[in-house]
Amino acid sequence: MTTVGDVIEVLERAYPLELAESWDSIGLECGDRAARVDSVLIAVDPTEATVAEAIARGVQLLVTHHPLLLRGVHSVAFDTPKGRLLHKLIQSGIALYSAHTNADSATGGVNDALAATLGLTVTGPLIPKADGGQGLGRIGVLPAPETLAAFVSRVANRLPETAWGVRGLGDPDRLITRVAVMGGSGDSALENAVSAGVDVYVTADLRHHPALDHSVGGIARGIEVPALVDVAHWASEWPFCAATANVISAGIAGSLKTHVSTVCTDPWTISAFKTEVAQ
Ligand SMILES: [Zn+2]
């Protein structure tokens, strides 16, 4: 018999807790470590949709990248959004476990999965940890140089589709070989990408001013700064789900089933481009 605790042990070997950032809140959020597990669902976000999927699939454990309870919680009453989810999970006998910034840094975690999905051979972390261990983000190389325009298409084709789409900043003909990636919100690492001298930096949630300052700053400093590719936060972290399914399957002997959620939990669901010419 496999228990929730057995799966947690496997997950924490792959994504050690000590790799988590100090502000993070990770681990078991509800459920009993001694409870039996026959099947697991892995998703980026614990939301109404993924909890409904967990219930529909009859799993006993939902593993997510983002924690449900990251900030202070004073009530889990059913009429609060998070309390409602926790009630549904507990009533359905489903444990919830999250592997967040520990999975960002760990070898084989969020960033290695993103790099592999884009077809990169990883050469090292974008922000190494002081002790020389794993770190945040990854730098990798493409099998052969390609233009930025082709690279933006590569990213769009290899990640799951979202309404947000994929946006690029830079000369479309620029040749790309070395790539930095950071799953999730990565504008705080723009300067690390510049220092690393990569050709392009792929991340999510890039805001107007940091992106503009990066681009204009390169001209002012007389240096060729990395091109930027901005994807939906959910899409950048979704490769974590399959990687985690593999970690669990490899670490648990027996017939435990793993499911990767394909429910898109990106909050943006509609996009439009101007089609009418102003009169
Ligand atoms: Zn994230």
PDB file of C-alpha atoms and ligand atoms in Angstrom:
ATOM      1  CA  MET A   1       0.000   0.000   0.000  1.00  0.00           C
ATOM      2  CA  THR A   2       1.256   3.493  -0.898  1.00  0.00           C
ATOM      3  CA  THR A   3       0.473   6.330   1.513  1.00  0.00           C
ATOM      4  CA  VAL A   4       0.383  10.107   1.126  1.00  0.00           C
ATOM      5  CA  GLY A   5       3.538  10.107   3.264  1.00  0.00           C
ATOM      6  CA  ASP A   6       5.316   7.736   0.825  1.00  0.00           C
ATOM      7  CA  VAL A   7       4.601  10.082  -2.097  1.00  0.00           C
ATOM      8  CA  ILE A   8       5.704  13.108  -0.031  1.00  0.00           C
ATOM      9  CA  GLU A   9       8.979  11.346   0.762  1.00  0.00           C
ATOM     10  CA  VAL A  10       9.641  10.824  -2.951  1.00  0.00           C
ATOM     11  CA  LEU A  11       8.694  14.439  -3.761  1.00  0.00           C
ATOM     12  CA  GLU A  12      10.942  15.848  -1.043  1.00  0.00           C
ATOM     13  CA  ARG A  13      13.912  13.799  -2.249  1.00  0.00           C
ATOM     14  CA  ALA A  14      13.438  15.402  -5.679  1.00  0.00           C
ATOM     15  CA  TYR A  15      12.458  18.874  -4.409  1.00  0.00           C
ATOM     16  CA  PRO A  16      14.280  19.280  -1.063  1.00  0.00           C
ATOM     17  CA  LEU A  17      12.447  21.560   1.378  1.00  0.00           C
ATOM     18  CA  GLU A  18      15.629  23.476   2.207  1.00  0.00           C
ATOM     19  CA  LEU A  19      15.740  24.827  -1.372  1.00  0.00           C
ATOM     20  CA  ALA A  20      12.546  26.858  -0.745  1.00  0.00           C
ATOM     21  CA  GLU A  21      12.749  30.632  -0.422  1.00  0.00           C
ATOM     22  CA  SER A  22      12.330  31.901   3.161  1.00  0.00           C
ATOM     23  CA  TRP A  23       8.934  33.546   2.432  1.00  0.00           C
ATOM     24  CA  ASP A  24       7.432  30.428   0.910  1.00  0.00           C
ATOM     25  CA  SER A  25       4.871  28.067   2.398  1.00  0.00           C
ATOM     26  CA  ILE A  26       5.159  24.553   1.013  1.00  0.00           C
ATOM     27  CA  GLY A  27       4.315  20.982   1.862  1.00  0.00           C
ATOM     28  CA  LEU A  28       1.154  19.216   2.975  1.00  0.00           C
ATOM     29  CA  GLU A  29      -1.752  21.686   3.192  1.00  0.00           C
ATOM     30  CA  CYS A  30      -4.491  19.213   4.058  1.00  0.00           C
ATOM     31  CA  GLY A  31      -4.827  15.455   4.335  1.00  0.00           C
ATOM     32  CA  ASP A  32      -3.443  12.571   6.344  1.00  0.00           C
ATOM     33  CA  ARG A  33       0.096  11.310   5.695  1.00  0.00           C
ATOM     34  CA  ALA A  34      -1.057   7.807   6.676  1.00  0.00           C
ATOM     35  CA  ALA A  35      -3.917   7.727   4.129  1.00  0.00           C
ATOM     36  CA  ARG A  36      -3.772   5.316   1.205  1.00  0.00           C
ATOM     37  CA  VAL A  37      -3.063   6.681  -2.290  1.00  0.00           C
ATOM     38  CA  ASP A  38      -3.949   4.871  -5.504  1.00  0.00           C
ATOM     39  CA  SER A  39      -3.802   7.845  -7.851  1.00  0.00           C
ATOM     40  CA  VAL A  40      -2.420  11.391  -7.911  1.00  0.00           C
ATOM     41  CA  LEU A  41      -3.316  14.475  -9.926  1.00  0.00           C
ATOM     42  CA  ILE A  42      -0.622  17.076 -10.630  1.00  0.00           C
ATOM     43  CA  ALA A  43      -1.502  20.666 -11.541  1.00  0.00           C
ATOM     44  CA  VAL A  44       0.027  24.142 -11.418  1.00  0.00           C
ATOM     45  CA  ASP A  45      -2.747  25.739  -9.341  1.00  0.00           C
ATOM     46  CA  PRO A  46      -5.187  24.557  -6.697  1.00  0.00           C
ATOM     47  CA  THR A  47      -8.404  26.080  -8.082  1.00  0.00           C
ATOM     48  CA  GLU A  48     -12.093  25.174  -8.335  1.00  0.00           C
ATOM     49  CA  ALA A  49     -11.343  23.586 -11.725  1.00  0.00           C
ATOM     50  CA  THR A  50      -8.405  21.430 -10.651  1.00  0.00           C
ATOM     51  CA  VAL A  51     -10.099  20.418  -7.382  1.00  0.00           C
ATOM     52  CA  ALA A  52     -13.172  19.414  -9.445  1.00  0.00           C
ATOM     53  CA  GLU A  53     -10.879  17.396 -11.722  1.00  0.00           C
ATOM     54  CA  ALA A  54      -9.270  15.705  -8.696  1.00  0.00           C
ATOM     55  CA  ILE A  55     -12.721  14.759  -7.372  1.00  0.00           C
ATOM     56  CA  ALA A  56     -13.930  13.566 -10.799  1.00  0.00           C
ATOM     57  CA  ARG A  57     -10.839  11.409 -11.272  1.00  0.00           C
ATOM     58  CA  GLY A  58     -11.200   9.960  -7.778  1.00  0.00           C
ATOM     59  CA  VAL A  59      -7.585  10.686  -6.786  1.00  0.00           C
ATOM     60  CA  GLN A  60      -6.486  10.743  -3.154  1.00  0.00           C
ATOM     61  CA  LEU A  61      -3.707  13.324  -3.596  1.00  0.00           C
ATOM     62  CA  LEU A  62      -3.520  16.604  -5.502  1.00  0.00           C
ATOM     63  CA  VAL A  63       0.029  17.907  -5.990  1.00  0.00           C
ATOM     64  CA  THR A  64       0.294  21.527  -7.105  1.00  0.00           C
ATOM     65  CA  HIS A  65       3.118  23.944  -7.779  1.00  0.00           C
ATOM     66  CA  HIS A  66       1.445  26.985  -6.237  1.00  0.00           C
ATOM     67  CA  PRO A  67       0.420  26.681  -2.587  1.00  0.00           C
ATOM     68  CA  LEU A  68      -3.219  27.323  -1.670  1.00  0.00           C
ATOM     69  CA  LEU A  69      -2.297  28.884   1.672  1.00  0.00           C
ATOM     70  CA  LEU A  70       0.698  31.134   0.981  1.00  0.00           C
ATOM     71  CA  ARG A  71      -0.325  34.115   3.090  1.00  0.00           C
ATOM     72  CA  GLY A  72      -1.852  34.365   6.554  1.00  0.00           C
ATOM     73  CA  VAL A  73      -5.214  32.621   6.812  1.00  0.00           C
ATOM     74  CA  HIS A  74      -7.656  33.335   9.646  1.00  0.00           C
ATOM     75  CA  SER A  75     -10.604  31.277   8.482  1.00  0.00           C
ATOM     76  CA  VAL A  76     -11.213  28.232   6.334  1.00  0.00           C
ATOM     77  CA  ALA A  77     -14.984  28.635   6.525  1.00  0.00           C
ATOM     78  CA  PHE A  78     -16.866  27.184   3.560  1.00  0.00           C
ATOM     79  CA  ASP A  79     -17.965  30.667   2.468  1.00  0.00           C
ATOM     80  CA  THR A  80     -14.352  31.788   1.903  1.00  0.00           C
ATOM     81  CA  PRO A  81     -12.778  30.902  -1.482  1.00  0.00           C
ATOM     82  CA  LYS A  82      -9.893  28.911  -0.023  1.00  0.00           C
ATOM     83  CA  GLY A  83     -11.941  27.377   2.768  1.00  0.00           C
ATOM     84  CA  ARG A  84     -14.438  26.157   0.193  1.00  0.00           C
ATOM     85  CA  LEU A  85     -11.670  24.357  -1.709  1.00  0.00           C
ATOM     86  CA  LEU A  86     -10.239  22.852   1.481  1.00  0.00           C
ATOM     87  CA  HIS A  87     -13.691  21.605   2.538  1.00  0.00           C
ATOM     88  CA  LYS A  88     -14.207  19.985  -0.853  1.00  0.00           C
ATOM     89  CA  LEU A  89     -10.788  18.319  -0.703  1.00  0.00           C
ATOM     90  CA  ILE A  90     -11.210  17.048   2.855  1.00  0.00           C
ATOM     91  CA  GLN A  91     -14.793  15.867   2.260  1.00  0.00           C
ATOM     92  CA  SER A  92     -13.562  13.938  -0.798  1.00  0.00           C
ATOM     93  CA  GLY A  93     -10.623  12.402   1.057  1.00  0.00           C
ATOM     94  CA  ILE A  94      -8.048  14.235  -1.059  1.00  0.00           C
ATOM     95  CA  ALA A  95      -4.752  15.470   0.367  1.00  0.00           C
ATOM     96  CA  LEU A  96      -3.207  18.660  -1.057  1.00  0.00           C
ATOM     97  CA  TYR A  97       0.554  19.064  -1.284  1.00  0.00           C
ATOM     98  CA  SER A  98       2.540  21.879  -2.872  1.00  0.00           C
ATOM     99  CA  ALA A  99       6.137  22.034  -4.124  1.00  0.00           C
ATOM    100  CA  HIS A 100       6.774  25.689  -4.950  1.00  0.00           C
ATOM    101  CA  THR A 101      10.129  27.524  -4.817  1.00  0.00           C
ATOM    102  CA  ASN A 102      11.889  24.299  -3.773  1.00  0.00           C
ATOM    103  CA  ALA A 103      10.724  22.845  -7.098  1.00  0.00           C
ATOM    104  CA  ASP A 104      11.845  26.043  -8.888  1.00  0.00           C
ATOM    105  CA  SER A 105      15.443  25.542  -7.739  1.00  0.00           C
ATOM    106  CA  ALA A 106      15.719  21.751  -7.675  1.00  0.00           C
ATOM    107  CA  THR A 107      17.452  19.836 -10.439  1.00  0.00           C
ATOM    108  CA  GLY A 108      14.705  18.346 -12.604  1.00  0.00           C
ATOM    109  CA  GLY A 109      12.153  20.844 -11.261  1.00  0.00           C
ATOM    110  CA  VAL A 110      10.169  23.698 -12.811  1.00  0.00           C
ATOM    111  CA  ASN A 111      13.043  25.378 -14.641  1.00  0.00           C
ATOM    112  CA  ASP A 112      14.722  22.227 -15.927  1.00  0.00           C
ATOM    113  CA  ALA A 113      11.309  21.050 -17.140  1.00  0.00           C
ATOM    114  CA  LEU A 114      10.721  24.367 -18.923  1.00  0.00           C
ATOM    115  CA  ALA A 115      14.182  24.248 -20.505  1.00  0.00           C
ATOM    116  CA  ALA A 116      13.672  20.654 -21.671  1.00  0.00           C
ATOM    117  CA  THR A 117      10.242  21.499 -23.125  1.00  0.00           C
ATOM    118  CA  LEU A 118      11.862  24.266 -25.180  1.00  0.00           C
ATOM    119  CA  GLY A 119      14.509  21.827 -26.454  1.00  0.00           C
ATOM    120  CA  LEU A 120      17.426  23.364 -24.534  1.00  0.00           C
ATOM    121  CA  THR A 121      20.501  21.607 -23.207  1.00  0.00           C
ATOM    122  CA  VAL A 122      20.975  23.111 -19.753  1.00  0.00           C
ATOM    123  CA  THR A 123      24.443  24.400 -18.889  1.00  0.00           C
ATOM    124  CA  GLY A 124      23.725  25.846 -15.421  1.00  0.00           C
ATOM    125  CA  PRO A 125      21.456  28.000 -13.241  1.00  0.00           C
ATOM    126  CA  LEU A 126      20.662  31.630 -14.094  1.00  0.00           C
ATOM    127  CA  ILE A 127      21.053  32.657 -10.430  1.00  0.00           C
ATOM    128  CA  PRO A 128      23.372  30.171  -8.700  1.00  0.00           C
ATOM    129  CA  LYS A 129      22.933  29.640  -4.962  1.00  0.00           C
ATOM    130  CA  ALA A 130      25.789  30.973  -2.828  1.00  0.00           C
ATOM    131  CA  ASP A 131      26.777  27.446  -1.750  1.00  0.00           C
ATOM    132  CA  GLY A 132      27.290  26.393  -5.360  1.00  0.00           C
ATOM    133  CA  GLY A 133      24.246  24.115  -5.298  1.00  0.00           C
ATOM    134  CA  GLN A 134      21.168  24.414  -7.445  1.00  0.00           C
ATOM    135  CA  GLY A 135      19.725  27.839  -8.138  1.00  0.00           C
ATOM    136  CA  LEU A 136      16.872  29.740  -9.738  1.00  0.00           C
ATOM    137  CA  GLY A 137      16.313  29.829 -13.493  1.00  0.00           C
ATOM    138  CA  ARG A 138      18.376  27.956 -16.041  1.00  0.00           C
ATOM    139  CA  ILE A 139      20.705  28.781 -18.914  1.00  0.00           C
ATOM    140  CA  GLY A 140      20.709  26.426 -21.860  1.00  0.00           C
ATOM    141  CA  VAL A 141      21.652  26.186 -25.515  1.00  0.00           C
ATOM    142  CA  LEU A 142      19.595  25.400 -28.582  1.00  0.00           C
ATOM    143  CA  PRO A 143      20.689  22.500 -30.820  1.00  0.00           C
ATOM    144  CA  ALA A 144      21.363  25.062 -33.588  1.00  0.00           C
ATOM    145  CA  PRO A 145      21.081  28.853 -33.850  1.00  0.00           C
ATOM    146  CA  GLU A 146      17.721  30.211 -34.997  1.00  0.00           C
ATOM    147  CA  THR A 147      16.213  33.675 -35.433  1.00  0.00           C
ATOM    148  CA  LEU A 148      14.328  35.332 -32.608  1.00  0.00           C
ATOM    149  CA  ALA A 149      11.145  35.138 -34.716  1.00  0.00           C
ATOM    150  CA  ALA A 150      11.619  31.368 -35.099  1.00  0.00           C
ATOM    151  CA  PHE A 151      12.421  31.039 -31.408  1.00  0.00           C
ATOM    152  CA  VAL A 152       9.226  32.868 -30.387  1.00  0.00           C
ATOM    153  CA  SER A 153       7.301  30.387 -32.569  1.00  0.00           C
ATOM    154  CA  ARG A 154       9.192  27.503 -30.950  1.00  0.00           C
ATOM    155  CA  VAL A 155       8.087  28.705 -27.503  1.00  0.00           C
ATOM    156  CA  ALA A 156       4.481  29.105 -28.660  1.00  0.00           C
ATOM    157  CA  ASN A 157       4.450  25.632 -30.214  1.00  0.00           C
ATOM    158  CA  ARG A 158       6.057  23.796 -27.316  1.00  0.00           C
ATOM    159  CA  LEU A 159       4.130  25.330 -24.418  1.00  0.00           C
ATOM    160  CA  PRO A 160       0.383  24.854 -23.929  1.00  0.00           C
ATOM    161  CA  GLU A 161      -1.786  27.462 -25.601  1.00  0.00           C
ATOM    162  CA  THR A 162      -3.207  30.371 -23.605  1.00  0.00           C
ATOM    163  CA  ALA A 163      -5.215  33.480 -24.460  1.00  0.00           C
ATOM    164  CA  TRP A 164      -2.166  35.482 -23.339  1.00  0.00           C
ATOM    165  CA  GLY A 165      -0.106  33.955 -26.147  1.00  0.00           C
ATOM    166  CA  VAL A 166       3.646  34.498 -26.497  1.00  0.00           C
ATOM    167  CA  ARG A 167       5.233  37.919 -26.991  1.00  0.00           C
ATOM    168  CA  GLY A 168       8.749  38.770 -28.045  1.00  0.00           C
ATOM    169  CA  LEU A 169      10.900  41.888 -27.665  1.00  0.00           C
ATOM    170  CA  GLY A 170      13.921  42.377 -29.924  1.00  0.00           C
ATOM    171  CA  ASP A 171      15.147  42.183 -33.510  1.00  0.00           C
ATOM    172  CA  PRO A 172      13.220  39.301 -35.152  1.00  0.00           C
ATOM    173  CA  ASP A 173      16.302  38.400 -37.234  1.00  0.00           C
ATOM    174  CA  ARG A 174      18.673  38.236 -34.270  1.00  0.00           C
ATOM    175  CA  LEU A 175      20.297  34.802 -34.004  1.00  0.00           C
ATOM    176  CA  ILE A 176      19.541  32.921 -30.796  1.00  0.00           C
ATOM    177  CA  THR A 177      21.780  30.208 -29.335  1.00  0.00           C
ATOM    178  CA  ARG A 178      22.037  30.752 -25.567  1.00  0.00           C
ATOM    179  CA  VAL A 179      18.758  31.039 -23.685  1.00  0.00           C
ATOM    180  CA  ALA A 180      17.875  31.863 -20.078  1.00  0.00           C
ATOM    181  CA  VAL A 181      14.568  30.652 -18.661  1.00  0.00           C
ATOM    182  CA  MET A 182      12.710  31.413 -15.445  1.00  0.00           C
ATOM    183  CA  GLY A 183       9.332  29.789 -14.885  1.00  0.00           C
ATOM    184  CA  GLY A 184       6.798  32.160 -13.323  1.00  0.00           C
ATOM    185  CA  SER A 185       7.294  35.882 -12.657  1.00  0.00           C
ATOM    186  CA  GLY A 186      10.853  36.646 -13.723  1.00  0.00           C
ATOM    187  CA  ASP A 187      11.292  40.387 -14.114  1.00  0.00           C
ATOM    188  CA  SER A 188      13.456  40.491 -10.977  1.00  0.00           C
ATOM    189  CA  ALA A 189      16.080  38.438 -12.848  1.00  0.00           C
ATOM    190  CA  LEU A 190      16.349  40.664 -15.950  1.00  0.00           C
ATOM    191  CA  GLU A 191      19.757  41.937 -14.828  1.00  0.00           C
ATOM    192  CA  ASN A 192      20.961  38.369 -14.219  1.00  0.00           C
ATOM    193  CA  ALA A 193      20.051  37.575 -17.825  1.00  0.00           C
ATOM    194  CA  VAL A 194      22.031  40.639 -18.978  1.00  0.00           C
ATOM    195  CA  SER A 195      25.068  39.594 -16.863  1.00  0.00           C
ATOM    196  CA  ALA A 196      24.836  36.038 -18.208  1.00  0.00           C
ATOM    197  CA  GLY A 197      25.129  37.418 -21.753  1.00  0.00           C
ATOM    198  CA  VAL A 198      22.403  35.166 -23.124  1.00  0.00           C
ATOM    199  CA  ASP A 199      20.705  35.890 -26.455  1.00  0.00           C
ATOM    200  CA  VAL A 200      17.167  35.694 -25.059  1.00  0.00           C
ATOM    201  CA  TYR A 201      15.409  35.483 -21.702  1.00  0.00           C
ATOM    202  CA  VAL A 202      12.126  33.553 -21.454  1.00  0.00           C
ATOM    203  CA  THR A 203       9.891  34.217 -18.485  1.00  0.00           C
ATOM    204  CA  ALA A 204       6.360  35.346 -17.504  1.00  0.00           C
ATOM    205  CA  ASP A 205       4.563  38.386 -16.114  1.00  0.00           C
ATOM    206  CA  LEU A 206       6.989  40.895 -17.660  1.00  0.00           C
ATOM    207  CA  ARG A 207       5.551  44.328 -16.970  1.00  0.00           C
ATOM    208  CA  HIS A 208       5.765  47.409 -19.188  1.00  0.00           C
ATOM    209  CA  HIS A 209       8.402  49.398 -17.286  1.00  0.00           C
ATOM    210  CA  PRO A 210      10.893  46.626 -16.485  1.00  0.00           C
ATOM    211  CA  ALA A 211      10.723  45.437 -20.125  1.00  0.00           C
ATOM    212  CA  LEU A 212      11.071  48.960 -21.507  1.00  0.00           C
ATOM    213  CA  ASP A 213      13.889  49.866 -19.086  1.00  0.00           C
ATOM    214  CA  HIS A 214      15.681  46.658 -20.106  1.00  0.00           C
ATOM    215  CA  SER A 215      15.421  47.491 -23.798  1.00  0.00           C
ATOM    216  CA  VAL A 216      16.185  51.219 -23.526  1.00  0.00           C
ATOM    217  CA  GLY A 217      18.846  50.520 -20.886  1.00  0.00           C
ATOM    218  CA  GLY A 218      20.764  48.337 -23.343  1.00  0.00           C
ATOM    219  CA  ILE A 219      20.906  51.184 -25.869  1.00  0.00           C
ATOM    220  CA  ALA A 220      22.025  53.660 -23.168  1.00  0.00           C
ATOM    221  CA  ARG A 221      24.743  51.280 -21.967  1.00  0.00           C
ATOM    222  CA  GLY A 222      25.871  50.505 -25.525  1.00  0.00           C
ATOM    223  CA  ILE A 223      25.406  46.771 -25.020  1.00  0.00           C
ATOM    224  CA  GLU A 224      23.272  44.195 -26.749  1.00  0.00           C
ATOM    225  CA  VAL A 225      20.930  43.065 -23.980  1.00  0.00           C
ATOM    226  CA  PRO A 226      19.052  39.759 -24.278  1.00  0.00           C
ATOM    227  CA  ALA A 227      15.864  39.686 -26.329  1.00  0.00           C
ATOM    228  CA  LEU A 228      12.808  38.901 -24.192  1.00  0.00           C
ATOM    229  CA  VAL A 229      10.043  36.344 -24.560  1.00  0.00           C
ATOM    230  CA  ASP A 230       7.042  36.722 -22.267  1.00  0.00           C
ATOM    231  CA  VAL A 231       4.636  33.816 -21.825  1.00  0.00           C
ATOM    232  CA  ALA A 232       1.652  33.144 -19.547  1.00  0.00           C
ATOM    233  CA  HIS A 233       2.741  32.323 -15.990  1.00  0.00           C
ATOM    234  CA  TRP A 234       0.722  29.077 -15.990  1.00  0.00           C
ATOM    235  CA  ALA A 235       2.190  27.942 -19.328  1.00  0.00           C
ATOM    236  CA  SER A 236       5.758  28.547 -18.127  1.00  0.00           C
ATOM    237  CA  GLU A 237       5.209  26.292 -15.124  1.00  0.00           C
ATOM    238  CA  TRP A 238       3.002  23.628 -16.651  1.00  0.00           C
ATOM    239  CA  PRO A 239       5.976  21.416 -17.724  1.00  0.00           C
ATOM    240  CA  PHE A 240       6.511  20.902 -13.954  1.00  0.00           C
ATOM    241  CA  CYS A 241       3.416  18.673 -13.911  1.00  0.00           C
ATOM    242  CA  ALA A 242       4.762  15.997 -16.257  1.00  0.00           C
ATOM    243  CA  ALA A 243       8.199  16.187 -14.622  1.00  0.00           C
ATOM    244  CA  THR A 244       6.576  15.607 -11.226  1.00  0.00           C
ATOM    245  CA  ALA A 245       4.484  12.730 -12.554  1.00  0.00           C
ATOM    246  CA  ASN A 246       7.756  11.122 -13.694  1.00  0.00           C
ATOM    247  CA  VAL A 247       9.386  11.749 -10.303  1.00  0.00           C
ATOM    248  CA  ILE A 248       6.471  10.021  -8.530  1.00  0.00           C
ATOM    249  CA  SER A 249       6.301   7.086 -10.990  1.00  0.00           C
ATOM    250  CA  ALA A 250      10.047   6.516 -10.746  1.00  0.00           C
ATOM    251  CA  GLY A 251      10.075   6.721  -6.948  1.00  0.00           C
ATOM    252  CA  ILE A 252       7.026   4.602  -6.054  1.00  0.00           C
ATOM    253  CA  ALA A 253       7.026   0.908  -6.778  1.00  0.00           C
ATOM    254  CA  GLY A 254       3.634  -0.597  -7.600  1.00  0.00           C
ATOM    255  CA  SER A 255       0.562   0.509  -9.418  1.00  0.00           C
ATOM    256  CA  LEU A 256       0.158   4.167  -8.366  1.00  0.00           C
ATOM    257  CA  LYS A 257      -1.478   6.146 -11.189  1.00  0.00           C
ATOM    258  CA  THR A 258      -0.420   9.705 -11.999  1.00  0.00           C
ATOM    259  CA  HIS A 259      -2.481  12.193 -13.996  1.00  0.00           C
ATOM    260  CA  VAL A 260      -1.240  15.499 -15.391  1.00  0.00           C
ATOM    261  CA  SER A 261      -3.976  18.130 -15.372  1.00  0.00           C
ATOM    262  CA  THR A 262      -4.522  19.757 -18.741  1.00  0.00           C
ATOM    263  CA  VAL A 263      -7.010  22.256 -17.312  1.00  0.00           C
ATOM    264  CA  CYS A 264      -5.674  25.725 -18.133  1.00  0.00           C
ATOM    265  CA  THR A 265      -5.706  27.763 -14.920  1.00  0.00           C
ATOM    266  CA  ASP A 266      -4.252  30.879 -16.488  1.00  0.00           C
ATOM    267  CA  PRO A 267      -6.633  33.608 -15.241  1.00  0.00           C
ATOM    268  CA  TRP A 268      -6.682  35.342 -18.649  1.00  0.00           C
ATOM    269  CA  THR A 269      -9.123  33.568 -20.943  1.00  0.00           C
ATOM    270  CA  ILE A 270      -9.931  36.058 -23.716  1.00  0.00           C
ATOM    271  CA  SER A 271      -7.708  37.977 -26.110  1.00  0.00           C
ATOM    272  CA  ALA A 272      -8.507  40.161 -29.081  1.00  0.00           C
ATOM    273  CA  PHE A 273      -6.634  42.062 -31.760  1.00  0.00           C
ATOM    274  CA  LYS A 274      -7.979  45.157 -33.443  1.00  0.00           C
ATOM    275  CA  THR A 275      -9.903  44.237 -36.580  1.00  0.00           C
ATOM    276  CA  GLU A 276     -11.840  47.464 -37.251  1.00  0.00           C
ATOM    277  CA  VAL A 277     -10.315  50.539 -38.843  1.00  0.00           C
ATOM    278  CA  ALA A 278     -11.308  53.755 -37.060  1.00  0.00           C
ATOM    279  CA  GLN A 279     -13.606  55.972 -39.179  1.00  0.00           C
TER     280      GLN A 279
HETATM  281 ZN    ZN B   1       4.405  30.458 -10.327  1.00  0.00          ZN
END
